[in-house]
Tab-separated table of C-alpha atoms in Angstrom:
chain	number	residue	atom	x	y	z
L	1	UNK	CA	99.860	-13.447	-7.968
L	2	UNK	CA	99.844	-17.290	-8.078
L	3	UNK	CA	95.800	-16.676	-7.151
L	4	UNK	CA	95.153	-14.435	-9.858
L	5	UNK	CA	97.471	-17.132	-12.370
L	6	UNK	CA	94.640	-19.898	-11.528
L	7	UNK	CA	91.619	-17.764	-11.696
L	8	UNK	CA	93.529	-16.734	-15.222
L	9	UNK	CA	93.776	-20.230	-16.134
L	10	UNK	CA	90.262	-21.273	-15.212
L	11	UNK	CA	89.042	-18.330	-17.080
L	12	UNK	CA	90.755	-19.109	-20.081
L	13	UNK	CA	89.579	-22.835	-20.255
L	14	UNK	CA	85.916	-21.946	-19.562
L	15	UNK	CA	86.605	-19.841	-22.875
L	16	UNK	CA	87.878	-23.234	-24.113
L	17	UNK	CA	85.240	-25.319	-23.024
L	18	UNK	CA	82.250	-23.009	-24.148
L	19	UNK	CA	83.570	-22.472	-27.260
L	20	UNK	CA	83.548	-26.735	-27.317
L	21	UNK	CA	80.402	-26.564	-26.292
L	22	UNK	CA	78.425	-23.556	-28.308
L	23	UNK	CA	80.277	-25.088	-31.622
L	24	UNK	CA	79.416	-28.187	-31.954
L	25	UNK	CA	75.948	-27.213	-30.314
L	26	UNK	CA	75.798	-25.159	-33.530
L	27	UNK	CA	76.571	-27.441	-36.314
L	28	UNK	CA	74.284	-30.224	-34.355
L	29	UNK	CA	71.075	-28.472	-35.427
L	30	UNK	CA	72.278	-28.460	-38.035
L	31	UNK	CA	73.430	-31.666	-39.216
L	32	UNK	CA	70.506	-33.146	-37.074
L	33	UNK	CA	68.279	-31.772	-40.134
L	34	UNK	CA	70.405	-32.428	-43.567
L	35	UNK	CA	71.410	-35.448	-43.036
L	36	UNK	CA	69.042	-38.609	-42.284
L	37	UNK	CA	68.771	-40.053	-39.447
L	38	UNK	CA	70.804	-43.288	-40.481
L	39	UNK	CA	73.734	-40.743	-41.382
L	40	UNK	CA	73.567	-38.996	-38.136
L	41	UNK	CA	73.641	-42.316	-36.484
L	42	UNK	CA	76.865	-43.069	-38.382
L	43	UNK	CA	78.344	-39.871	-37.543
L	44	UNK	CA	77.715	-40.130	-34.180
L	45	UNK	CA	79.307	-43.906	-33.945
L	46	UNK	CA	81.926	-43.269	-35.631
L	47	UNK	CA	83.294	-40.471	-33.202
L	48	UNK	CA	82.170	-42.669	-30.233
L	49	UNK	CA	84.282	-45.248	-31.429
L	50	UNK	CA	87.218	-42.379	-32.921
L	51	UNK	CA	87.152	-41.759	-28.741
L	52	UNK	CA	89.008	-44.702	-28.068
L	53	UNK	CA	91.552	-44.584	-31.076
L	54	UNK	CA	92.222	-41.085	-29.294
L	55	UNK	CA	92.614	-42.674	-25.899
L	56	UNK	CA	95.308	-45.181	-26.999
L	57	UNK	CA	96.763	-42.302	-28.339
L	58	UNK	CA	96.786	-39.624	-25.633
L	59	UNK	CA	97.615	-42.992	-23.194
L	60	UNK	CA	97.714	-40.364	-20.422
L	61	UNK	CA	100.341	-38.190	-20.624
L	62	UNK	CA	98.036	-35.174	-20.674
L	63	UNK	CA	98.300	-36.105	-17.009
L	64	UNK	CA	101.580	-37.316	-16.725
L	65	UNK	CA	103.027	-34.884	-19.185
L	66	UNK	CA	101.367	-31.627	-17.304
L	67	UNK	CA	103.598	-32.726	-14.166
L	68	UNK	CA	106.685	-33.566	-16.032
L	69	UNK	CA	106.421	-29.968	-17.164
L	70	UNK	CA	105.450	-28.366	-14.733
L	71	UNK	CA	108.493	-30.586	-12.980
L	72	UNK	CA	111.155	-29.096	-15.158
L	73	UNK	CA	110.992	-25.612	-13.874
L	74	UNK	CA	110.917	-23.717	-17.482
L	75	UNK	CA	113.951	-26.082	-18.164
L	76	UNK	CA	114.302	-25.294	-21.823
L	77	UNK	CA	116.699	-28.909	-22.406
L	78	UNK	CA	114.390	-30.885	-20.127
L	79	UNK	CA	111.312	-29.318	-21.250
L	80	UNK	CA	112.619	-30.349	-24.745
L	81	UNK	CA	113.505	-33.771	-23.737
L	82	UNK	CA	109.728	-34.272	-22.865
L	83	UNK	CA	108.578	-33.171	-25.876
L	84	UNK	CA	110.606	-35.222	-28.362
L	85	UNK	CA	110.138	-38.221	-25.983
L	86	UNK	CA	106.279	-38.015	-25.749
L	87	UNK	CA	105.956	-37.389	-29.586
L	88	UNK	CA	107.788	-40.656	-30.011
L	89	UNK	CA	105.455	-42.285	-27.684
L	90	UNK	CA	102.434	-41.061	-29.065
L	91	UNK	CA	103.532	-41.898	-32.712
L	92	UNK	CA	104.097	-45.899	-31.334
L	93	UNK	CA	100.907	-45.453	-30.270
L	94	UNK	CA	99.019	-44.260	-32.913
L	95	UNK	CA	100.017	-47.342	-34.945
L	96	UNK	CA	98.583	-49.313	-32.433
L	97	UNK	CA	95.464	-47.547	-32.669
L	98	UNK	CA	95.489	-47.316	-36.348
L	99	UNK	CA	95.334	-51.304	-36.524
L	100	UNK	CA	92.448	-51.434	-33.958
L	101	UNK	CA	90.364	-49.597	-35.585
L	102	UNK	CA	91.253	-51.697	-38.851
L	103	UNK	CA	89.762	-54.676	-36.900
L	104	UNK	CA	86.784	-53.287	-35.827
L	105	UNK	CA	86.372	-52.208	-39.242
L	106	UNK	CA	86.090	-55.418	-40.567
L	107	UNK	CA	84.134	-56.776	-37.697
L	108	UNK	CA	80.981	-53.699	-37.370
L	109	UNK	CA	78.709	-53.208	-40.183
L	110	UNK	CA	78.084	-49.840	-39.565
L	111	UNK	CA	81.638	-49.261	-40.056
L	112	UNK	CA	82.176	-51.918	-42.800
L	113	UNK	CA	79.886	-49.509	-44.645
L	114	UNK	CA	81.179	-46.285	-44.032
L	115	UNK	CA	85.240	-47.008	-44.230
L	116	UNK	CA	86.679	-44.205	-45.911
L	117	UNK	CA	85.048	-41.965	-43.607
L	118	UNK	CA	85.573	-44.298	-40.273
L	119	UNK	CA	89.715	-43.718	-41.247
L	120	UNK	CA	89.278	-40.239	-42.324
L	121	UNK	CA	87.594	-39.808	-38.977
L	122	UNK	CA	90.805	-41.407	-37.174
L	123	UNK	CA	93.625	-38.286	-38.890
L	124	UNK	CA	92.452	-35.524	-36.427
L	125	UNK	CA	93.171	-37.259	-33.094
L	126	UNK	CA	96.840	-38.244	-35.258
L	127	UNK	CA	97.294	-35.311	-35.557
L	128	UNK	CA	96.495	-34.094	-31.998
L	129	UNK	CA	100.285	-35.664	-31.474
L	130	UNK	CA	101.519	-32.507	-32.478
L	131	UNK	CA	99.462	-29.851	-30.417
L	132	UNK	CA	101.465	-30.535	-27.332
L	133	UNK	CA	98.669	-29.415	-25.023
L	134	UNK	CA	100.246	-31.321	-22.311
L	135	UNK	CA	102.908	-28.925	-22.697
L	136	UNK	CA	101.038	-25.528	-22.213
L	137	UNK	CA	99.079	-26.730	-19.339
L	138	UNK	CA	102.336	-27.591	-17.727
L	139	UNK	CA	103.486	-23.744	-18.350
L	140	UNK	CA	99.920	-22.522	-17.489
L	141	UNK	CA	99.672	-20.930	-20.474
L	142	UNK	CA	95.896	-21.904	-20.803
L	143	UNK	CA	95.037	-19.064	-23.293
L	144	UNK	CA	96.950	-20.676	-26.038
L	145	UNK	CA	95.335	-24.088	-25.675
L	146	UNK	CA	91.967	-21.752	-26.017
L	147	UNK	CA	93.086	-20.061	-29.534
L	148	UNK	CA	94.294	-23.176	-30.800
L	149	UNK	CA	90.677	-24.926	-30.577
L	150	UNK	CA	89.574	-21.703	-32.083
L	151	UNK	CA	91.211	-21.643	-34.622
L	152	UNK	CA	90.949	-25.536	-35.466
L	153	UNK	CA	87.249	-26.030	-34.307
L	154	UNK	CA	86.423	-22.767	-36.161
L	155	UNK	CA	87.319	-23.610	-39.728
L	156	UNK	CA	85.569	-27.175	-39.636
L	157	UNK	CA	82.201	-25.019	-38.056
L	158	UNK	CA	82.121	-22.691	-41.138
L	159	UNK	CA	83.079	-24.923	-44.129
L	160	UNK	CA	80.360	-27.588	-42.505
L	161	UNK	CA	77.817	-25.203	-43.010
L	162	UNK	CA	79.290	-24.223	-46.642
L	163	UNK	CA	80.050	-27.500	-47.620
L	164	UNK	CA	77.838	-30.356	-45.639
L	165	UNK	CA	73.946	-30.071	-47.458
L	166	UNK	CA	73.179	-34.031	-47.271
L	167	UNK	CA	74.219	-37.631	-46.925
L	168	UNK	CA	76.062	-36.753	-49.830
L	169	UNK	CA	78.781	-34.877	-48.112
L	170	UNK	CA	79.773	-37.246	-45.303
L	171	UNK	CA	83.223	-37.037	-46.553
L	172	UNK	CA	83.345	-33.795	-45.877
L	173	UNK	CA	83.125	-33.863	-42.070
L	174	UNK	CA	85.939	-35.706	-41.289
L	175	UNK	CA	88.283	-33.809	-43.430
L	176	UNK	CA	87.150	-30.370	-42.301
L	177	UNK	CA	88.424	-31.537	-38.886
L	178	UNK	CA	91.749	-32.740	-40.884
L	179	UNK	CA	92.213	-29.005	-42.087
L	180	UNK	CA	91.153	-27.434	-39.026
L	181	UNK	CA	94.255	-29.995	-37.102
L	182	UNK	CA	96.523	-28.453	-39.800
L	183	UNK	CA	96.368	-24.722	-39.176
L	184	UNK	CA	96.203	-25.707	-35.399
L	185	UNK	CA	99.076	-27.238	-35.368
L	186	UNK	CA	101.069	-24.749	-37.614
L	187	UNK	CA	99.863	-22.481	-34.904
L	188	UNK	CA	101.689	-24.003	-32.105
L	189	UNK	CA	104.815	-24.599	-33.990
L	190	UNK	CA	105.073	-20.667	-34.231
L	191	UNK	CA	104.449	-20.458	-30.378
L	192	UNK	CA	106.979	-23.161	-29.873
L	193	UNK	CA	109.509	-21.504	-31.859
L	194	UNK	CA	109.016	-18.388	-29.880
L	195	UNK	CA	110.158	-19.813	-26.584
L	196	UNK	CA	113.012	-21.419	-27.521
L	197	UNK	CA	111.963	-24.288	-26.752
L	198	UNK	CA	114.212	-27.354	-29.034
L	199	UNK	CA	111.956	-30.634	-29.865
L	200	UNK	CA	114.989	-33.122	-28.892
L	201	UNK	CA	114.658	-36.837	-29.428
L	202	UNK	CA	115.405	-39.243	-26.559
L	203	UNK	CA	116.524	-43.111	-26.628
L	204	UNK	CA	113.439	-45.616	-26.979
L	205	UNK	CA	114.582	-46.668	-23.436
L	206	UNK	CA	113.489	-43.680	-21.937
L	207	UNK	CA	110.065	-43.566	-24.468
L	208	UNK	CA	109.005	-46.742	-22.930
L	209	UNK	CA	109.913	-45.805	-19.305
L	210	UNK	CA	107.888	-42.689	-19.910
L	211	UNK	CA	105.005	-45.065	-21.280
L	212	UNK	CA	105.525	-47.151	-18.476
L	213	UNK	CA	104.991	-44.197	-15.995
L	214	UNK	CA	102.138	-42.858	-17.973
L	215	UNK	CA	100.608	-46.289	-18.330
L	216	UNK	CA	98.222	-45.537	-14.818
L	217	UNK	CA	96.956	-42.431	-15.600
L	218	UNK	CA	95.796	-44.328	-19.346
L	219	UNK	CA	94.210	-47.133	-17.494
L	220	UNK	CA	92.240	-44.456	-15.800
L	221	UNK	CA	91.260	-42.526	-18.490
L	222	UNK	CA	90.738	-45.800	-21.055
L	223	UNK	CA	88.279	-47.229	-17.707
L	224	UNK	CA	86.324	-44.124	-17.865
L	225	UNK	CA	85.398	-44.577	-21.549
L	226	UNK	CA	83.399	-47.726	-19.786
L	227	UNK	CA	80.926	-44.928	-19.249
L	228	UNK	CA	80.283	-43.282	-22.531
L	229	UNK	CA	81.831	-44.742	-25.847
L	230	UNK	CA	81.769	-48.339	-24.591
L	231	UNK	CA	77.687	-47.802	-23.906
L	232	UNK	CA	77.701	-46.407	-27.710
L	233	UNK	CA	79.646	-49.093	-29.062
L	234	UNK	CA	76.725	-51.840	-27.256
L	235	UNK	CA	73.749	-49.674	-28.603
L	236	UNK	CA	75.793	-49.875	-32.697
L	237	UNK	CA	75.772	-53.240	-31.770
L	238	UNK	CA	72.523	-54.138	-30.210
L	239	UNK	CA	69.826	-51.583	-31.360
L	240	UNK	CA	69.053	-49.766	-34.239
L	241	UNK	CA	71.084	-47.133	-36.177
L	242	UNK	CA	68.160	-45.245	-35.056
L	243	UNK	CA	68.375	-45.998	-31.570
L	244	UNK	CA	72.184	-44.795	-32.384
L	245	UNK	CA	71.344	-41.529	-33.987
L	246	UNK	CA	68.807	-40.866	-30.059
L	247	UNK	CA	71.656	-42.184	-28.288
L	248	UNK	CA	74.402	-39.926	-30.331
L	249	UNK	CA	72.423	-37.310	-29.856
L	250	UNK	CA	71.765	-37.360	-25.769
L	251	UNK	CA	75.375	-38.545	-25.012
L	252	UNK	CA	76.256	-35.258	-27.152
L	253	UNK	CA	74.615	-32.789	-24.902
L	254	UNK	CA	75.507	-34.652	-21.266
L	255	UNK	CA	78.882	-34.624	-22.910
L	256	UNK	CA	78.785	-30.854	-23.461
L	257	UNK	CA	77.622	-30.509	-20.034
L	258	UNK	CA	80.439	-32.194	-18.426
L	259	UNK	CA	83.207	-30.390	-20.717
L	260	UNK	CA	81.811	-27.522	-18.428
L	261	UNK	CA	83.539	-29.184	-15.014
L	262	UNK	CA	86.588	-29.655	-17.122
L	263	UNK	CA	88.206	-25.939	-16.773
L	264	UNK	CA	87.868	-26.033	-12.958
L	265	UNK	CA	89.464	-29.364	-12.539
L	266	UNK	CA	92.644	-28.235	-15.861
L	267	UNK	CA	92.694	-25.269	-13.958
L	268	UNK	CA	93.529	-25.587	-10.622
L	269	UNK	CA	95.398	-29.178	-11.644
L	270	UNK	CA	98.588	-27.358	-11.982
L	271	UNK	CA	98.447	-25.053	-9.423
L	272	UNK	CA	97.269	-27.970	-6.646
L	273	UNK	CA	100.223	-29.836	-7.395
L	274	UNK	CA	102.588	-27.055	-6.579
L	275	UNK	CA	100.618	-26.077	-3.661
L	276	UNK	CA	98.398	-28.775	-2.500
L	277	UNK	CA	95.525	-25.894	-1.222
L	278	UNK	CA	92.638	-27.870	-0.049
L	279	UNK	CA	91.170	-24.254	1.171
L	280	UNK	CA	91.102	-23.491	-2.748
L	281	UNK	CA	89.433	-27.099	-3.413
L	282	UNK	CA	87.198	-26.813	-0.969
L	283	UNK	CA	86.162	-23.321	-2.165
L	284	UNK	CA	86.287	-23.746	-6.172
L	285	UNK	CA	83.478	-26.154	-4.932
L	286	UNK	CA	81.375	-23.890	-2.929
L	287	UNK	CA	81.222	-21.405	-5.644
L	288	UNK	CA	80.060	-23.950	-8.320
L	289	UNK	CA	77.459	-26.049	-6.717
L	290	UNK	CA	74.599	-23.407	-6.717
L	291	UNK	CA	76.116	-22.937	-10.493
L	292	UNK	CA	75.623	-26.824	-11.042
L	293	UNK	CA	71.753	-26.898	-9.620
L	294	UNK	CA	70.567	-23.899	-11.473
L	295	UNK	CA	71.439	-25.273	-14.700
L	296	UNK	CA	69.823	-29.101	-14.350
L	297	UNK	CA	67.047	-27.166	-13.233
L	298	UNK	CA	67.160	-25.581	-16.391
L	299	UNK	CA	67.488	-28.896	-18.311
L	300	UNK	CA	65.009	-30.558	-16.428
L	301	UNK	CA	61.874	-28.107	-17.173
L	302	UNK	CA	63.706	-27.027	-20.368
L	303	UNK	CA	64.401	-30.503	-21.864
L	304	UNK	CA	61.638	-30.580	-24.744
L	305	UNK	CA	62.404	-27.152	-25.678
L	306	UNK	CA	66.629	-28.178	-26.177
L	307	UNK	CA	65.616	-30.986	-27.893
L	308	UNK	CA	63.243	-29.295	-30.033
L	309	UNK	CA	66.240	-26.396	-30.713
L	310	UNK	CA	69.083	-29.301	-30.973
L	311	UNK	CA	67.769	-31.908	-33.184
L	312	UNK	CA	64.415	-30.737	-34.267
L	313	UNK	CA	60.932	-32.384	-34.303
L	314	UNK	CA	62.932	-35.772	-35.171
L	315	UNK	CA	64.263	-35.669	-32.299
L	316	UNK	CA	61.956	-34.160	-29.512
L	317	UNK	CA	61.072	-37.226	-28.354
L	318	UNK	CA	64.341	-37.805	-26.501
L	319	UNK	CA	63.450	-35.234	-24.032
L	320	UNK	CA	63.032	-38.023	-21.233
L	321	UNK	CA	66.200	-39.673	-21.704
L	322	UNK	CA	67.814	-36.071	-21.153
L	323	UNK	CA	65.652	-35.386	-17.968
L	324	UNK	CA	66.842	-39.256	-16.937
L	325	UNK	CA	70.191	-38.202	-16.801
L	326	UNK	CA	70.430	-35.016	-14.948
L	327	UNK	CA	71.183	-37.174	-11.668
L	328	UNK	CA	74.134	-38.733	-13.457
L	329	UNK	CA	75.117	-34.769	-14.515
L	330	UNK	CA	75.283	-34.155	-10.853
L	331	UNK	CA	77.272	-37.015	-9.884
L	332	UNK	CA	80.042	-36.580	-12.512
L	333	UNK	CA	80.686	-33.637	-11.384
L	334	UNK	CA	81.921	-34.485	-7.946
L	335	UNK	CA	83.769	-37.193	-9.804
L	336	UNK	CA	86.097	-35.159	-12.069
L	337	UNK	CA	86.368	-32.868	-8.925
L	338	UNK	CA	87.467	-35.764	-6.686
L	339	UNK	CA	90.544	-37.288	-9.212
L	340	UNK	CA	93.191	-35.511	-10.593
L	341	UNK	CA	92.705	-31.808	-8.831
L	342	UNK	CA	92.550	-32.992	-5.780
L	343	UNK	CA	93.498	-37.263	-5.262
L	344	UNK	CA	95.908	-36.922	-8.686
L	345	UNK	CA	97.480	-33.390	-6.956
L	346	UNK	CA	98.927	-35.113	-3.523
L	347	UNK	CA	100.240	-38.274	-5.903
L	348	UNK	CA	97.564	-40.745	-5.191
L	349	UNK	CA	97.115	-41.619	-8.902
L	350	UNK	CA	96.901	-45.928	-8.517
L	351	UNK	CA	94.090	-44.582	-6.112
L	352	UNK	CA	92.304	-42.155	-8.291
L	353	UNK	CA	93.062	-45.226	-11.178
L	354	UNK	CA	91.414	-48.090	-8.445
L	355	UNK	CA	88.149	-46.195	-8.179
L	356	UNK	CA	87.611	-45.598	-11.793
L	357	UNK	CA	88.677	-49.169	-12.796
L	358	UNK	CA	86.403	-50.592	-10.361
L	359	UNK	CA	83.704	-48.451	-11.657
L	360	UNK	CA	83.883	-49.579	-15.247
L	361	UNK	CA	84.201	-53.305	-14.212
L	362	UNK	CA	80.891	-53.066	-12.327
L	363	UNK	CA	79.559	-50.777	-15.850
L	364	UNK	CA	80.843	-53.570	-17.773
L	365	UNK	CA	79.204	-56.076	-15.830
L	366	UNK	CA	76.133	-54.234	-16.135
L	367	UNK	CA	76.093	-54.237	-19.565
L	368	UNK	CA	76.542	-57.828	-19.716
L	369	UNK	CA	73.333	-58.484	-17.506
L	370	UNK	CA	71.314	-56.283	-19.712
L	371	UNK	CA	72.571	-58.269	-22.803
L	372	UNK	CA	71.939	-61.895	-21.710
L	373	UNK	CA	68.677	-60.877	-19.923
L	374	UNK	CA	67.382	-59.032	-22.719
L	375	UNK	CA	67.188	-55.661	-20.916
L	376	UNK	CA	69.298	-53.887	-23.124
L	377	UNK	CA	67.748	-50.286	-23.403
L	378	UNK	CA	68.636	-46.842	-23.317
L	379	UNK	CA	66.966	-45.994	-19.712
L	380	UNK	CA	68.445	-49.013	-18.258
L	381	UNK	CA	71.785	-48.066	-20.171
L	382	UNK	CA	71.258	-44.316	-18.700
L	383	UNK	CA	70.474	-45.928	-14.582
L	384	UNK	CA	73.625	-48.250	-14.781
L	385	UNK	CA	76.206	-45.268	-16.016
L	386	UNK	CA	74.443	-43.114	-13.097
L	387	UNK	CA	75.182	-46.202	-10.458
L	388	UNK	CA	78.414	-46.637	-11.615
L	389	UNK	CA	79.767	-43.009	-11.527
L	390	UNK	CA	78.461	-42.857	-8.229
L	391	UNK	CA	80.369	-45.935	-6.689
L	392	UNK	CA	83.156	-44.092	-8.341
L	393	UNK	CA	82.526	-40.790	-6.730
L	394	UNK	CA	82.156	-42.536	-2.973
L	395	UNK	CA	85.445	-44.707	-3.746
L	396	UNK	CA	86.973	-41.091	-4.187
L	397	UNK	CA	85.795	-39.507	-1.018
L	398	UNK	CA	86.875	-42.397	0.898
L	399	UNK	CA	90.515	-42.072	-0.354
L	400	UNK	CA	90.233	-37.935	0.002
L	401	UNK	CA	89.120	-38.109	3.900
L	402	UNK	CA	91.813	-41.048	4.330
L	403	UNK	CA	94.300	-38.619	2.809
L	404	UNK	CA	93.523	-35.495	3.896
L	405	UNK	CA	96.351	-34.369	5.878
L	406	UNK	CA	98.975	-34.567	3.035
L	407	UNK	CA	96.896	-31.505	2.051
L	408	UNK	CA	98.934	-28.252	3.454
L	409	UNK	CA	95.648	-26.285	4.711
């Protein structure tokens, strides 16, 4: 039974995370072709940056709110407790975030030009506060996660096509996304309801504790952005909006790529920390290596033809930067596999935090040589993320063979 509830729950995120991955895969062609490549450049910024706005926001407890959950035992109080004291967090938060990005506003030209649609961009991960997805992976009820992205995700898809034709509509983006957040959220208010399940409001004593608890798995998560929206924010800053728009563009697809490890690590998350089954580790990752090789094979003799399909003729010539980063593809898979399922699931979270800290020092260190010696380019960019994720990934395996009897099996 409790097999069958993971395989369940790693079904219904790979549902989740191809759907994230076939719809924005869909509108990218798309956008790639009526809008300029200056626009797309913007676009793609702008939700690089938007990454770290939703970072400050989620601060973790994704993580640290699954196990609180999944702590209370279908506890309708406590599980109600968690709720109202998270939201209270999050909404802290998201002033915090809010002000950022007002900063960085006034600091970036490429967002000192586009304003309106930089804090239009910022409402969507606000209102992520309110889809409690924390809470449903806790209850491993994966499946409604999955029809609340559909739902959300789907409405922005179809009104971009009916509504996006040019540079004119930039607007438009950002506030599809707002509408789509809307009707999500009224969504999960309904489930809510139906499990009697009370939003109840605790002190702000116990809002910071829980910030203070959730405060290692954020420094985790906030150092992993060292790898992807930090290298974005360098290239807005340092190369062209054109060298942007290539940049946008590659970190898209890798990015779609990885959302694919995602389900196996949410799914099993739960389930490891109740059981703490290396056998079921050890065999989730048997199954999905020959998975993983087939399709960077795939990439890597298919690159000019996904480029060509993705972004066009204007874009074809990225087809090398996608082939230089099927190594790091490889690599970051081991690394989501090796934190939370497996290091985060027998409580060695500072741990799983250490190696990805020390990662993004040595990332951001990198990306200081490149800048004062002039070296600043996307391959070299693409080889330091690839080094660093792989110092990461060894860092992991040390602590998982110095650890692994407080597995059960």
């Amino acid at each position: 039974m409790k097999k069958n509830k993971v395989v369940n729950n790693i079904v219904m995120l790979y549902v989740l995370n191809i759907t994230q991955l076939v719809l924005p895969l869909i509108t990218l062609p798309y956008l790639t072709r009526v809008l300029s490549i200056s626009a797309y450049g913007v676009v793609s910024y702008v939700k690089s940056l938007i990454v770290y706005a939703t970072l400050i926001i989620e601060f973790g407890f994704l993580l640290s709110g699954t196990r609180d959950i999944v702590k209370a035992n279908h506890d309708k109080r406590k599980m109600g407790v968690i709720l109202g004291r998270i939201t209270v967090a999050k909404l802290l938060l998201s002033i915090v975030a809010f002000i950022a990005l007002l900063i960085m506003i006034k600091l970036i030209p490429i967002l000192r030009n586009y304003p309106l649609f930089t804090i239009l961009s910022y409402v969507s991960p606000f209102l992520s506060i309110f889809l409690f997805d924390y809470f449903f992976r806790g209850l491993e009820k994966m499946n409604i996660i999955t029809y609340r992205y559909l739902i959300m995700k789907g409405i922005s898809t179809v009104f971009t096509f009916i509504f996006v034709k040019s540079d004119k509509q930039l607007l438009m983006i950002p506030i599809l996304d707002i509408l789509g957040s809307i009707a999500a959220i009224v969504l999960i208010y309904i489930e809510i309801k139906k499990m009697g399940v009370k939003i109840k409001f605790d002190s702000l004593t116990a809002v910071f504790k829980s910030l203070k608890i959730s405060f290692v798995y954020f420094l985790s998560n906030i150092a992993s952005t060292a790898f992807g929206a930090l290298n974005t924010l360098f290239v807005g800053i340092y190369l062209s909006s054109k060298a942007v728009a290539y940049w946008g563009i590659i970190m898209t697809l890798i990015g779609a790529v990885q959302s694919m490890y995602t389900p196996i690590s949410d799914g099993i998350y739960p389930h490891m920390i109740k059981e703490k089954s290396l056998r079921l580790f050890g065999r989730i990752l048997l199954f999905f290596i020959p998975v993983l090789i087939i399709g960077l094979l795939v990439t890597y003799f298919g690159a000019d033809i996904i480029m060509l399909i993705i972004g066009g003729n204007k874009y074809i010539a990225t087809a090398y930067l996608l082939r230089e980063c099927i190594p790091l593809l490889i690599i970051s898979f081991f690394g989501v596999m090796f934190g939370w399922p497996s290091l985060g699931a027998i409580d060695k979270v500072r741990e799983t935090t250490f190696s990805t800290i020390i990662a993004a020092v040595l990332q951001v260190l990198g990306l200081i040589i490149l800048i004062i010696f002039k070296l600043f380019t996307l391959n070299i960019l693409i080889l330091i993320r690839t080094i660093t994720e792989l110092i990461m990934v060894l860092i992991r395996l040390f602590y998982l063979f110095k650890y692994r009897k407080l597995f059960n099996n």
